[in-house]
Coordinates of C-alpha atoms in Angstrom, one line a residue:
M223 CA -25.0 -14.2 -40.1
N224 CA -27.6 -12.9 -37.8
R225 CA -26.1 -14.9 -35.0
L226 CA -22.5 -13.4 -35.9
V227 CA -23.9 -10.1 -35.5
L228 CA -25.6 -11.1 -32.1
M229 CA -22.5 -12.5 -30.9
L230 CA -20.3 -9.3 -31.8
A231 CA -23.1 -6.9 -30.2
V232 CA -23.1 -8.9 -26.9
A233 CA -19.2 -9.1 -26.9
S234 CA -19.0 -5.0 -27.6
I235 CA -21.6 -4.5 -24.7
F236 CA -19.8 -6.7 -22.3
V237 CA -16.4 -5.0 -23.2
A238 CA -17.8 -1.3 -22.6
G239 CA -19.1 -2.6 -19.4
I240 CA -15.6 -3.7 -18.3
A241 CA -14.3 -0.3 -19.4
H242 CA -17.0 1.6 -17.7
A243 CA -16.5 -0.3 -14.5
Q244 CA -12.7 0.1 -14.4
Q245 CA -13.3 4.1 -15.1
Q246 CA -15.6 4.0 -12.1
A247 CA -13.2 2.3 -9.7
A248 CA -12.9 4.4 -6.6
P249 CA -9.4 6.0 -6.1
P250 CA -6.8 4.3 -3.7
A251 CA -8.3 4.4 -0.1
Q252 CA -7.1 7.1 2.3
P253 CA -6.1 5.6 5.8
L254 CA -9.2 6.0 7.8
P255 CA -8.8 7.7 11.3
T256 CA -8.7 5.7 14.3
Y257 CA -11.1 5.9 17.3
G258 CA -10.2 8.0 20.1
T259 CA -11.4 8.8 23.5
P260 CA -15.2 9.3 23.7
M261 CA -16.4 12.8 23.2
T262 CA -17.6 14.8 26.2
L263 CA -21.0 16.1 26.6
D264 CA -19.5 19.6 26.5
Q265 CA -18.1 18.6 22.9
A266 CA -21.6 17.2 21.8
K267 CA -23.4 20.3 23.1
K268 CA -21.2 22.5 21.1
A269 CA -21.6 20.3 18.1
M270 CA -25.5 20.2 18.7
A271 CA -25.7 23.9 19.0
A272 CA -23.6 24.4 15.7
A273 CA -25.9 22.1 13.9
E274 CA -29.1 23.4 15.2
A275 CA -28.0 26.9 14.2
E276 CA -27.3 26.2 10.9
A277 CA -30.6 24.3 10.7
A278 CA -32.5 27.1 12.3
K279 CA -30.7 29.7 9.9
N280 CA -32.3 28.1 6.9
S281 CA -35.7 27.2 8.4
W282 CA -35.1 23.4 8.3
P283 CA -36.7 21.3 11.1
M284 CA -34.3 18.7 11.7
V285 CA -33.5 15.8 14.1
I286 CA -30.0 15.7 15.1
A287 CA -28.3 12.8 16.7
I288 CA -24.7 12.4 18.3
V289 CA -22.9 9.4 19.1
D290 CA -19.5 9.0 21.0
S291 CA -16.7 6.9 20.1
T292 CA -18.4 3.9 21.4
G293 CA -21.2 4.1 19.1
H294 CA -23.8 5.2 22.0
L295 CA -26.0 7.9 21.7
L296 CA -24.8 10.9 23.9
A297 CA -27.0 13.7 22.4
L298 CA -30.6 14.0 20.4
H299 CA -32.7 16.8 19.4
R300 CA -35.7 17.1 17.6
M301 CA -36.3 20.7 16.6
D302 CA -39.7 21.8 16.5
N303 CA -41.6 20.3 13.7
G304 CA -39.0 17.7 13.0
S305 CA -40.6 14.6 11.9
Y306 CA -40.6 11.8 14.2
G307 CA -39.7 9.0 11.5
S308 CA -36.4 11.4 11.4
I309 CA -35.4 10.2 14.9
K310 CA -34.4 6.7 13.7
I311 CA -32.7 7.9 10.7
A312 CA -30.7 10.5 12.4
I313 CA -29.3 8.0 14.9
G314 CA -29.0 5.5 11.8
K315 CA -26.6 7.9 10.1
A316 CA -24.6 9.0 13.0
Q317 CA -24.0 5.1 14.1
T318 CA -23.0 4.4 10.5
A319 CA -20.5 7.2 10.2
F320 CA -19.2 6.1 13.3
E321 CA -18.8 2.5 12.5
F322 CA -17.6 2.8 9.0
R323 CA -15.3 6.0 9.8
Q324 CA -16.4 8.3 6.9
P325 CA -19.0 10.2 5.9
T326 CA -22.3 8.3 5.0
K327 CA -22.3 10.6 1.7
N328 CA -19.1 8.6 0.3
Y329 CA -21.6 5.2 0.6
N330 CA -24.8 7.2 -0.6
D331 CA -22.6 8.5 -3.7
R332 CA -21.4 5.0 -4.5
L333 CA -25.0 3.3 -4.3
T334 CA -26.3 6.1 -6.5
A335 CA -23.4 5.7 -9.2
G336 CA -24.4 1.6 -9.1
T337 CA -20.7 0.9 -8.1
A338 CA -21.6 -0.6 -4.7
P339 CA -24.8 -2.4 -4.7
H340 CA -23.3 -5.0 -2.2
L341 CA -23.7 -2.2 0.5
L342 CA -27.6 -2.9 0.6
T343 CA -27.0 -6.1 2.1
I344 CA -25.4 -4.7 5.2
R345 CA -27.9 -4.6 7.9
G346 CA -28.8 -1.7 10.3
A347 CA -26.6 0.4 8.1
T348 CA -27.9 3.9 7.0
F349 CA -26.1 4.9 3.6
I350 CA -27.8 8.2 3.2
E351 CA -25.8 11.6 3.2
G352 CA -26.3 13.5 6.6
G353 CA -23.8 11.2 8.7
I354 CA -20.3 12.5 9.8
P355 CA -17.5 11.3 11.9
I356 CA -16.3 13.9 14.6
V357 CA -12.7 14.0 14.5
A358 CA -10.7 15.9 17.3
S359 CA -6.9 15.7 17.3
G360 CA -6.8 13.1 14.3
K361 CA -9.1 10.7 16.1
I362 CA -12.7 9.8 15.7
V363 CA -14.5 11.2 19.1
G364 CA -18.0 10.6 17.9
A365 CA -20.2 11.2 14.9
I366 CA -23.2 13.1 14.2
G367 CA -26.2 12.4 12.1
V368 CA -28.9 14.7 10.8
S369 CA -32.4 13.9 9.2
G370 CA -35.3 16.1 8.2
G371 CA -34.4 17.9 5.0
T372 CA -33.3 16.8 1.7
T373 CA -29.9 14.6 1.9
T374 CA -27.9 17.7 0.8
Q375 CA -29.5 19.9 3.6
D376 CA -28.9 16.8 6.1
G377 CA -25.3 17.0 5.2
Q378 CA -25.0 20.6 5.6
V379 CA -26.1 20.6 8.9
A380 CA -24.2 17.6 10.0
K381 CA -20.9 19.5 8.8
A382 CA -21.8 22.1 10.7
G383 CA -22.0 20.3 13.7
A384 CA -18.7 18.0 13.2
D385 CA -16.5 20.8 12.0
I386 CA -17.3 22.9 15.5
V387 CA -15.4 20.1 17.5
Q388 CA -11.5 20.2 17.7

């Protein structure tokens, strides 16, 4: 009898796990934007200025990195009192947003929810909020990565920079 109860308990946990996984399934993916002509230095400067203004307005000492649509670093600023360790993280967020063509927050959310543990096996990717592709005329022209605050603060500053480029 105890064996039957144990088997039924294990089966119900298994079925509940399947139902939970089905509820957590991601909605159908929207087509991701394609890569465009690399952003100009002028565009990068505008994005950097907007991101820095957002960080300064909130007194957040950030590191801001911008890559172009080839994935190469175009601009990097470490604000006064920005952490040296945040330099590599900001660059990693920008390159990850560029390579995966979507905000790093999307992956951060999936990892936090436990729905994509396989992402942890991807070498060199920085799946932490604060990286956003920069899109102009429907094409990815670069990406911005920000580090130095909480992930939400990093994302807020990155969005300010990404939204300015058109």
